[in-house]
Amino acid sequence: MRTRAAVAVAAGKPLEIMEVNLDGPKAGEVLVEIKATGLCHTDEFTRSGADPEGLFPAILGHEGAGVVLEVGPGVTSLKPGDHVIPLYTPECRECEYCLNPKTNLCQSIRTTQGRGVMPDGTSRFTTLDGDPILHYMGCSTFANHTVLPEIALAKVREDAPFDKICYIGCGVTTGIGAVINTAKVEIGSRAIVFGLGGIGLNVIQGLRLAGADQIVGVDLNPEKRAMGERFGMTDFVNPAEVEGDLVPYLVDLTKGGADYTFDATGNVGVMRTALECAHKGWGESIIIGVAPAGAEISTRPFQLVTGRVWKGTAFGGARGRTDVPKIVDWYMQGKIEIDPMITHNLTLDEINHGFDLMHEGKSIRAVVEY
Ligand code: NAD
Ligand code: 022
Ligand code: ZN
Ligand code: ZN
């Protein structure tokens, strides 16, 4: 079939909106009509050429929601008409990783996904001239139609709005999951969140859900205060306005350090600060931000010897097919909010403008509807 897509043709170039060919689903695969997609950081990381492993040409996008149109041979868990959210972290439920409750990093299709192809080693997308176009993070949601492995789709309830639940495909699940699955925050905890963007705000609402007593938000952009407060932040700190060292200031504000701290900036200096303002003896610091390629973190080992714990999380530790439908339910029940974080709605033709808004720090989430 033919479909419309935003194609990353080369590093540093704007995405090009064009018609492309899409082959039907092979064994174990599913054809999905994407109804809405969110613009997230790592799409821009790849588009700009900052990702040394970025593949071209490719159809980017990893945050979306849509409807199953056709299933390939052997697909049993989905049927045409089902509403789905694509998963850049799949859940096969049978690999060594899926069988270990300590991780969500399913490895069953990891290698081919990283190479921009389906599990059989080929791409379903080609240009109208027949040249191959690669998939991206196993999703390629910047296309009106895409093909995914069955294990990379979460089936969700049909009354949930696509233009909101697409955000659950990455940002919402990552932020809330980091609190619930990775940190396992207890009622009454004190926490600090560094970076109040599309991820950090979801960490904040996850902390409110978990019953944290103190939720400190830290951001260099003073305009982030209002949104933070709206989602449950109790204190706001702008590092540019703190005299002297930030660590002792935050340790003092949290009466000895926070039980849990979260980096949602991707800045390695911030990651160190986040670890060091975790409470001596038991404080845990969770790295969510993805740092530039080759970056390293450092601290004095005494920070860990004295009981602080450094952790990281991918996709909020969520097992997509199991956990994503539950988060959609939480949204529909009003337990979590999504709507105010979607600050911009665009058409596919306006997608490059969405990346400009991201650069300027003007959007929390821009969503494209097809
Ligand atoms: P964003 O750009 O919307 O938000 C980042 C925020 O950090 C901004 O508000 C910015 O003002 C603030 N900030 C930047 N430098 C700062 C500093 N030195 N001190 C304090 N605040 C600072 O980005 P986002 O969409 O929220 O994503 C945040 C990070 O999370 C990115 O690195 C992204 O790649 C990563 N991420 C990770 C996962 C995962 O599974 N681990 C999933 C999604 C996103
Ligand atoms: C999503 N991310 C950033 C913004 N939005 C993001 C980027 C990378 C990861 C998670 C979220 C990530 C963490 C750990 C891994 N990845 C490796 C997982 C593994 O090796 O099993 C990651 C993922 C997918 C891809 C690359 C890196 C990919 O498909 N190319 C989950
Ligand atoms: Zn993302
Ligand atoms: Zn698996």
Short mmCIF file of C-alpha atoms in Angstrom, two decimals, residues 13 19 58 82 135 147 160 233 264 291 353:
data_model
loop_
_atom_site.label_atom_id
_atom_site.label_comp_id
_atom_site.label_asym_id
_atom_site.label_seq_id
_atom_site.Cartn_x
_atom_site.Cartn_y
_atom_site.Cartn_z
CA LYS A 13 18.09 17.87 7.33
CA GLU A 19 4.24 9.19 -0.04
CA ALA A 58 14.42 6.30 8.20
CA ASP A 82 -8.08 -3.35 18.01
CA HIS A 135 12.26 1.59 10.60
CA VAL A 147 4.14 -2.42 10.47
CA ALA A 160 -9.46 6.31 25.00
CA MET A 233 5.40 19.94 42.93
CA ALA A 264 15.17 14.00 33.71
CA ALA A 291 23.18 11.62 27.92
CA HIS A 353 7.93 23.25 13.35
#
